[in-house]
mmCIF file of C-alpha atoms and ligand atoms in Angstrom:
data_model
loop_
_atom_site.group_PDB
_atom_site.id
_atom_site.type_symbol
_atom_site.label_atom_id
_atom_site.label_comp_id
_atom_site.label_asym_id
_atom_site.label_seq_id
_atom_site.Cartn_x
_atom_site.Cartn_y
_atom_site.Cartn_z
ATOM 1 C CA MET J 1 0.001 -0.107 -0.004
ATOM 2 C CA ARG J 2 1.285 3.630 -0.800
ATOM 3 C CA THR J 3 2.382 5.545 2.190
ATOM 4 C CA ALA J 4 -0.123 7.763 3.805
ATOM 5 C CA ARG J 5 0.334 11.642 3.172
ATOM 6 C CA LEU J 6 0.399 13.779 6.407
ATOM 7 C CA TYR J 7 -1.222 17.332 5.978
ATOM 8 C CA THR J 8 -0.340 19.554 8.855
ATOM 9 C CA LEU J 9 -3.289 22.162 8.854
ATOM 10 C CA ASP J 10 -2.068 24.162 11.975
ATOM 11 C CA SER J 11 1.184 25.553 13.117
ATOM 12 C CA ASN J 12 2.157 22.549 15.080
ATOM 13 C CA THR J 13 4.987 21.642 12.837
ATOM 14 C CA ALA J 14 7.230 20.164 15.707
ATOM 15 C CA LEU J 15 4.362 17.683 16.491
ATOM 16 C CA SER J 16 3.858 17.012 12.870
ATOM 17 C CA ALA J 17 7.744 16.235 12.579
ATOM 18 C CA ALA J 18 7.722 14.026 15.447
ATOM 19 C CA LEU J 19 4.996 11.825 14.205
ATOM 20 C CA ALA J 20 6.471 11.750 10.824
ATOM 21 C CA ALA J 21 9.532 10.249 12.306
ATOM 22 C CA LYS J 22 7.482 7.521 14.658
ATOM 23 C CA LEU J 23 4.933 6.353 11.720
ATOM 24 C CA PRO J 24 5.353 5.549 7.915
ATOM 25 C CA LEU J 25 3.876 8.929 6.689
ATOM 26 C CA GLN J 26 4.824 11.301 3.983
ATOM 27 C CA PRO J 27 4.542 14.941 5.068
ATOM 28 C CA ALA J 28 2.339 16.466 2.250
ATOM 29 C CA ASN J 29 2.773 20.021 0.819
ATOM 30 C CA LEU J 30 0.104 22.056 1.706
ATOM 31 C CA LEU J 31 -0.296 25.907 0.906
ATOM 32 C CA THR J 32 -2.542 27.938 3.362
ATOM 33 C CA ARG J 33 -3.092 31.776 3.696
ATOM 34 C CA TYR J 34 -5.966 34.167 3.985
ATOM 35 C CA PHE J 35 -7.368 36.328 1.389
ATOM 36 C CA PRO J 36 -7.059 40.053 2.395
ATOM 37 C CA ASP J 37 -11.117 39.612 3.063
ATOM 38 C CA GLY J 38 -10.511 36.859 5.545
ATOM 39 C CA GLU J 39 -11.325 34.006 3.498
ATOM 40 C CA HIS J 40 -8.975 30.874 3.474
ATOM 41 C CA TYR J 41 -6.770 30.068 0.300
ATOM 42 C CA LEU J 42 -5.830 26.199 0.215
ATOM 43 C CA ARG J 43 -3.773 24.686 -2.313
ATOM 44 C CA LEU J 44 -2.701 20.973 -2.499
ATOM 45 C CA LEU J 45 0.751 20.403 -4.027
ATOM 46 C CA ASP J 46 0.591 16.858 -4.133
ATOM 47 C CA HIS J 47 -1.959 14.162 -5.724
ATOM 48 C CA ASN J 48 -3.724 11.886 -3.479
ATOM 49 C CA THR J 49 -5.466 9.419 -5.914
ATOM 50 C CA ASP J 50 -5.351 5.775 -4.271
ATOM 51 C CA ARG J 51 -3.504 7.128 -1.126
ATOM 52 C CA SER J 52 -4.818 7.571 2.468
ATOM 53 C CA ALA J 53 -4.689 11.032 3.874
ATOM 54 C CA ILE J 54 -4.068 12.123 7.517
ATOM 55 C CA ILE J 55 -4.664 15.561 8.585
ATOM 56 C CA LEU J 56 -3.134 17.135 11.923
ATOM 57 C CA CYS J 57 -4.942 19.896 13.146
ATOM 58 C CA SER J 58 -5.406 20.547 16.962
ATOM 59 C CA LEU J 59 -8.790 22.303 17.321
ATOM 60 C CA ASN J 60 -8.350 25.005 19.609
ATOM 61 C CA ARG J 61 -9.575 28.265 18.305
ATOM 62 C CA PRO J 62 -12.112 25.697 16.549
ATOM 63 C CA ASP J 63 -14.276 28.429 14.679
ATOM 64 C CA GLU J 64 -11.249 29.760 12.594
ATOM 65 C CA LYS J 65 -9.925 26.202 11.801
ATOM 66 C CA ILE J 66 -13.094 24.008 11.075
ATOM 67 C CA LEU J 67 -13.829 25.579 7.644
ATOM 68 C CA PRO J 68 -10.387 25.013 6.253
ATOM 69 C CA LEU J 69 -10.444 21.573 7.767
ATOM 70 C CA LEU J 70 -13.712 20.592 6.232
ATOM 71 C CA LEU J 71 -12.578 22.169 2.776
ATOM 72 C CA LEU J 72 -9.301 20.350 2.881
ATOM 73 C CA CYS J 73 -11.386 17.048 3.504
ATOM 74 C CA ARG J 74 -13.557 17.841 0.598
ATOM 75 C CA ALA J 75 -10.556 18.436 -1.854
ATOM 76 C CA LEU J 76 -8.860 15.101 -0.748
ATOM 77 C CA GLN J 77 -11.970 13.237 -1.319
ATOM 78 C CA GLU J 78 -12.307 14.527 -4.662
ATOM 79 C CA GLN J 79 -8.650 13.821 -5.680
ATOM 80 C CA GLY J 80 -9.473 10.364 -4.632
ATOM 81 C CA ALA J 81 -7.784 9.731 -1.263
ATOM 82 C CA THR J 82 -8.964 6.310 -0.019
ATOM 83 C CA SER J 83 -9.530 7.490 3.389
ATOM 84 C CA ILE J 84 -9.041 10.609 5.558
ATOM 85 C CA GLY J 85 -8.025 10.373 9.008
ATOM 86 C CA LEU J 86 -8.022 13.272 11.452
ATOM 87 C CA ILE J 87 -5.335 13.723 14.339
ATOM 88 C CA ALA J 88 -6.869 16.415 16.502
ATOM 89 C CA PRO J 89 -4.502 16.395 19.688
ATOM 90 C CA TYR J 90 -7.142 18.744 21.232
ATOM 91 C CA LEU J 91 -10.748 18.152 20.214
ATOM 92 C CA ALA J 92 -12.932 21.000 20.696
ATOM 93 C CA TYR J 93 -16.718 21.689 21.088
ATOM 94 C CA MET J 94 -16.755 18.804 23.900
ATOM 95 C CA ARG J 95 -18.167 20.864 26.900
ATOM 96 C CA GLN J 96 -21.605 21.767 25.912
ATOM 97 C CA ASP J 97 -22.708 18.168 26.505
ATOM 98 C CA LYS J 98 -26.239 19.226 27.949
ATOM 99 C CA VAL J 99 -28.847 21.723 27.762
ATOM 100 C CA PHE J 100 -28.142 23.859 30.972
ATOM 101 C CA ASN J 101 -30.699 26.681 29.961
ATOM 102 C CA PRO J 102 -33.791 26.255 27.753
ATOM 103 C CA GLY J 103 -32.879 26.777 24.314
ATOM 104 C CA GLU J 104 -29.010 25.901 24.378
ATOM 105 C CA ILE J 105 -27.657 23.958 21.375
ATOM 106 C CA ILE J 106 -25.865 20.864 22.397
ATOM 107 C CA THR J 107 -22.839 22.128 20.193
ATOM 108 C CA SER J 108 -20.929 18.993 21.011
ATOM 109 C CA MET J 109 -23.260 16.717 19.300
ATOM 110 C CA HIS J 110 -23.547 18.817 15.979
ATOM 111 C CA PHE J 111 -19.827 19.532 15.761
ATOM 112 C CA ALA J 112 -19.165 15.863 15.874
ATOM 113 C CA ARG J 113 -22.034 15.098 13.489
ATOM 114 C CA LEU J 114 -20.466 17.640 11.155
ATOM 115 C CA LEU J 115 -17.002 16.292 11.234
ATOM 116 C CA SER J 116 -18.005 12.679 11.239
ATOM 117 C CA GLU J 117 -19.490 13.367 7.678
ATOM 118 C CA HIS J 118 -15.877 14.265 6.432
ATOM 119 C CA ILE J 119 -13.355 12.087 7.798
ATOM 120 C CA ASN J 120 -13.004 8.387 8.313
ATOM 121 C CA TRP J 121 -11.455 8.245 11.590
ATOM 122 C CA LEU J 122 -10.446 10.284 14.564
ATOM 123 C CA VAL J 123 -7.327 10.179 16.965
ATOM 124 C CA THR J 124 -7.346 12.667 19.855
ATOM 125 C CA ILE J 125 -5.620 13.084 23.358
ATOM 126 C CA ASP J 126 -7.822 13.208 26.485
ATOM 127 C CA PRO J 127 -11.082 14.836 25.154
ATOM 128 C CA HIS J 128 -13.163 16.395 27.794
ATOM 129 C CA LEU J 129 -15.552 13.387 28.282
ATOM 130 C CA HIS J 130 -17.748 14.391 31.348
ATOM 131 C CA ARG J 131 -21.379 13.455 30.935
ATOM 132 C CA TYR J 132 -20.624 11.363 27.650
ATOM 133 C CA THR J 133 -18.378 8.317 28.365
ATOM 134 C CA SER J 134 -17.077 7.943 25.071
ATOM 135 C CA LEU J 135 -16.715 9.605 21.809
ATOM 136 C CA ASP J 136 -18.576 6.843 20.047
ATOM 137 C CA GLN J 137 -21.850 8.349 21.636
ATOM 138 C CA ILE J 138 -21.480 11.628 19.467
ATOM 139 C CA TYR J 139 -18.977 10.491 16.606
ATOM 140 C CA SER J 140 -20.081 8.031 13.875
ATOM 141 C CA VAL J 141 -16.495 7.221 12.699
ATOM 142 C CA PRO J 142 -14.166 5.232 14.819
ATOM 143 C CA SER J 143 -11.833 6.837 17.178
ATOM 144 C CA ARG J 144 -9.003 6.159 19.536
ATOM 145 C CA VAL J 145 -8.381 8.094 22.414
ATOM 146 C CA ALA J 146 -4.685 8.556 23.759
ATOM 147 C CA HIS J 147 -3.910 9.801 27.377
ATOM 148 C CA ALA J 148 -1.369 12.185 28.476
ATOM 149 C CA ALA J 149 -1.333 10.608 31.925
ATOM 150 C CA PRO J 150 1.968 8.539 31.401
ATOM 151 C CA VAL J 151 3.895 11.717 30.387
ATOM 152 C CA ILE J 152 2.491 13.801 33.032
ATOM 153 C CA ALA J 153 3.114 11.195 35.818
ATOM 154 C CA HIS J 154 6.461 10.896 34.587
ATOM 155 C CA TRP J 155 7.347 14.643 34.652
ATOM 156 C CA ILE J 156 5.951 14.875 38.255
ATOM 157 C CA GLN J 157 8.095 11.999 39.568
ATOM 158 C CA ALA J 158 11.109 13.446 38.124
ATOM 159 C CA LYS J 159 10.758 17.058 39.120
ATOM 160 C CA VAL J 160 8.677 17.342 42.075
ATOM 161 C CA LYS J 161 9.397 16.043 45.658
ATOM 162 C CA ASN J 162 6.216 15.539 47.952
ATOM 163 C CA PRO J 163 3.589 16.312 45.425
ATOM 164 C CA LEU J 164 -0.101 16.907 46.500
ATOM 165 C CA LEU J 165 -2.115 16.541 43.190
ATOM 166 C CA ILE J 166 -5.221 18.917 43.259
ATOM 167 C CA GLY J 167 -8.234 18.673 40.715
ATOM 168 C CA PRO J 168 -10.346 21.795 40.765
ATOM 169 C CA ASP J 169 -13.478 19.827 39.981
ATOM 170 C CA SER J 170 -15.204 16.563 39.987
ATOM 171 C CA GLU J 171 -14.685 16.635 36.000
ATOM 172 C CA SER J 172 -10.989 16.448 36.666
ATOM 173 C CA GLU J 173 -10.980 13.372 39.032
ATOM 174 C CA GLN J 174 -10.451 11.084 36.160
ATOM 175 C CA TRP J 175 -6.938 12.641 35.400
ATOM 176 C CA VAL J 176 -6.040 13.274 38.931
ATOM 177 C CA GLN J 177 -6.613 9.893 40.079
ATOM 178 C CA ASP J 178 -5.078 8.206 37.186
ATOM 179 C CA ILE J 179 -1.914 10.232 37.673
ATOM 180 C CA ALA J 180 -1.838 10.030 41.366
ATOM 181 C CA GLY J 181 -2.137 6.420 41.311
ATOM 182 C CA ARG J 182 0.895 5.909 38.652
ATOM 183 C CA ILE J 183 3.288 7.603 41.169
ATOM 184 C CA ASN J 184 1.570 6.931 44.274
ATOM 185 C CA ALA J 185 0.922 10.551 45.254
ATOM 186 C CA PRO J 186 -1.801 11.987 47.549
ATOM 187 C CA TRP J 187 -4.499 13.705 45.742
ATOM 188 C CA LEU J 188 -7.746 15.722 46.369
ATOM 189 C CA VAL J 189 -10.637 16.955 44.212
ATOM 190 C CA LEU J 190 -12.520 19.946 45.104
ATOM 191 C CA GLU J 191 -16.005 21.022 44.345
ATOM 192 C CA LYS J 192 -16.477 23.796 41.581
ATOM 193 C CA ILE J 193 -19.689 25.755 40.979
ATOM 194 C CA ARG J 194 -19.320 27.590 37.463
ATOM 195 C CA LYS J 195 -21.400 30.719 37.630
ATOM 196 C CA GLY J 196 -20.243 31.977 34.262
ATOM 197 C CA ASP J 197 -17.202 31.963 31.880
ATOM 198 C CA ARG J 198 -15.160 33.907 34.341
ATOM 199 C CA ASP J 199 -16.841 33.255 37.395
ATOM 200 C CA VAL J 200 -16.138 30.165 39.499
ATOM 201 C CA LYS J 201 -16.695 29.437 43.099
ATOM 202 C CA ILE J 202 -14.402 26.613 44.556
ATOM 203 C CA THR J 203 -15.053 24.712 47.993
ATOM 204 C CA PHE J 204 -12.124 23.679 49.836
ATOM 205 C CA PRO J 205 -11.331 20.901 52.383
ATOM 206 C CA ASP J 206 -8.907 21.281 55.076
ATOM 207 C CA PHE J 207 -5.392 21.347 53.912
ATOM 208 C CA ALA J 208 -3.571 21.277 57.355
ATOM 209 C CA PRO J 209 -2.294 17.694 56.613
ATOM 210 C CA TRP J 210 -0.810 18.603 53.390
ATOM 211 C CA GLN J 211 1.431 21.925 54.288
ATOM 212 C CA ASP J 212 4.601 20.213 53.690
ATOM 213 C CA ARG J 213 3.623 19.045 50.405
ATOM 214 C CA THR J 214 4.063 20.819 46.829
ATOM 215 C CA PRO J 215 0.463 21.346 45.379
ATOM 216 C CA ILE J 216 0.045 20.635 41.812
ATOM 217 C CA LEU J 217 -3.179 22.027 40.078
ATOM 218 C CA LEU J 218 -4.169 19.428 37.398
ATOM 219 C CA ASP J 219 -6.811 19.838 35.051
ATOM 220 C CA ASP J 220 -7.636 18.575 31.345
ATOM 221 C CA MET J 221 -7.130 22.197 30.277
ATOM 222 C CA ILE J 222 -6.419 25.972 30.992
ATOM 223 C CA SER J 223 -8.735 28.206 29.173
ATOM 224 C CA THR J 224 -9.039 31.518 30.848
ATOM 225 C CA GLY J 225 -7.090 30.375 33.758
ATOM 226 C CA TYR J 226 -10.020 31.457 36.272
ATOM 227 C CA THR J 227 -10.426 27.923 37.923
ATOM 228 C CA PHE J 228 -6.630 27.692 38.562
ATOM 229 C CA LEU J 229 -6.720 31.442 39.751
ATOM 230 C CA LYS J 230 -9.384 30.764 42.228
ATOM 231 C CA THR J 231 -7.761 27.690 43.621
ATOM 232 C CA MET J 232 -4.516 29.285 44.018
ATOM 233 C CA GLU J 233 -6.128 32.057 45.970
ATOM 234 C CA HIS J 234 -7.490 29.905 48.451
ATOM 235 C CA LEU J 235 -4.113 27.895 48.778
ATOM 236 C CA ARG J 236 -2.416 31.208 49.543
ATOM 237 C CA HIS J 237 -5.015 31.902 52.334
ATOM 238 C CA ARG J 238 -4.489 28.559 53.802
ATOM 239 C CA LYS J 239 -0.696 29.275 53.849
ATOM 240 C CA MET J 240 -0.019 26.319 51.168
ATOM 241 C CA GLN J 241 3.412 26.525 48.873
ATOM 242 C CA VAL J 242 2.838 28.032 45.538
ATOM 243 C CA PRO J 243 1.278 25.621 43.355
ATOM 244 C CA ILE J 244 2.594 24.072 40.196
ATOM 245 C CA CYS J 245 -0.200 24.600 37.235
ATOM 246 C CA MET J 246 -0.311 21.513 35.021
ATOM 247 C CA ALA J 247 -3.043 20.460 32.344
ATOM 248 C CA VAL J 248 -3.141 18.376 29.253
ATOM 249 C CA HIS J 249 -4.255 21.182 27.081
ATOM 250 C CA GLY J 250 -2.832 24.817 27.230
ATOM 251 C CA ILE J 251 -5.638 26.788 25.388
ATOM 252 C CA PHE J 252 -4.756 30.067 27.337
ATOM 253 C CA THR J 253 -7.536 32.246 26.048
ATOM 254 C CA GLU J 254 -7.390 36.159 26.883
ATOM 255 C CA ASN J 255 -4.255 36.566 28.944
ATOM 256 C CA ALA J 256 -4.466 33.626 31.101
ATOM 257 C CA ARG J 257 -0.958 32.858 31.225
ATOM 258 C CA GLU J 258 -0.038 36.582 32.210
ATOM 259 C CA SER J 259 -2.763 36.379 34.876
ATOM 260 C CA LEU J 260 -1.298 33.184 36.405
ATOM 261 C CA LEU J 261 2.298 34.595 36.495
ATOM 262 C CA ALA J 262 0.890 37.821 37.865
ATOM 263 C CA ALA J 263 -0.586 35.755 40.736
ATOM 264 C CA GLY J 264 2.771 34.407 41.686
ATOM 265 C CA ILE J 265 2.653 31.166 39.528
ATOM 266 C CA THR J 266 6.277 30.231 38.450
ATOM 267 C CA GLN J 267 5.792 26.883 36.708
ATOM 268 C CA ILE J 268 2.957 26.126 34.227
ATOM 269 C CA VAL J 269 3.253 22.787 32.280
ATOM 270 C CA THR J 270 1.334 21.395 29.575
ATOM 271 C CA THR J 271 1.376 18.771 26.727
ATOM 272 C CA ASN J 272 2.266 19.918 23.095
ATOM 273 C CA THR J 273 -1.355 19.023 21.952
ATOM 274 C CA ILE J 274 -1.392 22.874 21.365
ATOM 275 C CA PRO J 275 1.995 24.541 20.811
ATOM 276 C CA GLN J 276 2.626 27.100 23.500
ATOM 277 C CA VAL J 277 5.652 28.134 25.617
ATOM 278 C CA SER J 278 4.411 25.905 28.473
ATOM 279 C CA ALA J 279 4.189 22.850 26.239
ATOM 280 C CA THR J 280 7.126 21.112 27.456
ATOM 281 C CA LEU J 281 5.359 17.525 27.792
ATOM 282 C CA ASP J 282 5.568 15.650 24.182
ATOM 283 C CA ILE J 283 2.706 13.281 23.629
ATOM 284 C CA SER J 284 3.723 12.384 20.150
ATOM 285 C CA THR J 285 4.562 8.606 21.356
ATOM 286 C CA GLU J 286 1.179 8.215 22.797
ATOM 287 C CA LEU J 287 -0.327 9.779 19.388
ATOM 288 C CA ALA J 288 1.512 7.687 17.047
ATOM 289 C CA ALA J 289 0.501 4.411 19.073
ATOM 290 C CA ALA J 290 -3.041 5.469 18.564
ATOM 291 C CA VAL J 291 -2.639 6.287 14.929
ATOM 292 C CA CYS J 292 -1.155 3.038 14.262
ATOM 293 C CA GLU J 293 -4.258 1.267 14.670
ATOM 294 C CA PHE J 294 -5.788 2.882 11.669
ATOM 295 C CA ILE J 295 -2.673 2.763 9.172
HETATM 296 C C1 R5P R 301 -14.075 22.233 32.754
HETATM 297 O O1 R5P R 301 -14.860 21.490 33.000
HETATM 298 C C2 R5P R 301 -12.728 21.997 32.506
HETATM 299 O O2 R5P R 301 -12.308 20.709 32.848
HETATM 300 C C3 R5P R 301 -11.620 22.942 32.878
HETATM 301 O O3 R5P R 301 -11.768 23.100 34.478
HETATM 302 C C4 R5P R 301 -11.963 24.552 32.498
HETATM 303 O O4 R5P R 301 -12.486 24.440 30.995
HETATM 304 C C5 R5P R 301 -10.946 25.393 32.790
HETATM 305 O O5 R5P R 301 -11.492 26.441 32.241
HETATM 306 P P1 R5P R 301 -10.956 28.073 32.934
HETATM 307 O O6 R5P R 301 -9.565 27.927 32.538
HETATM 308 O O7 R5P R 301 -11.439 29.027 31.909
HETATM 309 O O8 R5P R 301 -11.324 28.174 34.034
#
């Protein structure tokens, strides 16, 4: 069979190179730019007849990425690609998984349906599965979920003495419990009530038994950073050490990073699902193992 072509649709060229080094993939030549009016220009410089195509595109800033992604899928189909796989290290539109207020659209479901119409398979890292237990509930194409837990656990074990893992809400328990179990570290999960995009209330247990520990705030993603900022405030009042902030996906909307640094955080560590200055943990091995199941 001919080697699959790998199209890198976002700026994660380092991750793309790491994947191409680990898998039998041929990097494809794709030109993208914006027209002055904001429309996308896309040009395929290779032909894909009788060849499978794989697209690497992390779906942070999803609204600006989804249209070129779907257009690329259409063009690859027209060229005769035998299959189209999507590696979306960060998978967007997973959090609106329920109608909280009358009239709200369950965007996770519609986004999944839309994407499923254009691809043959999907690989991602730690999607925000909360009320859904599997991507199969919303995606109609086969998917594989790889996990960042081994690399996060390895980093903590190598770098932090006496860690205490803290998940800011019940949704984070799946990650916190898994990672703590791998390194035999104590862990806690707090209770978060989200009142708005930038308004969260968190309740705290007694931290007295953990005063000598280095707190590690751990979540699947940092978006605005408010969840971690609120958690930090409470830790400070309880005279705990300055925490390390860790997340699988560093989205960092608005000036999340600057706000965390201004609040006294000195270490923010995320994986390279989204290229960022904090993205020091490489998950290409985990992604490549999942992609192997489709090629
Ligand atoms: C929410 O359910 C997620 O697991 C994160 O806790 C949340 O998205 C973090 O968002 P922010 O950084 O905006 O507080």
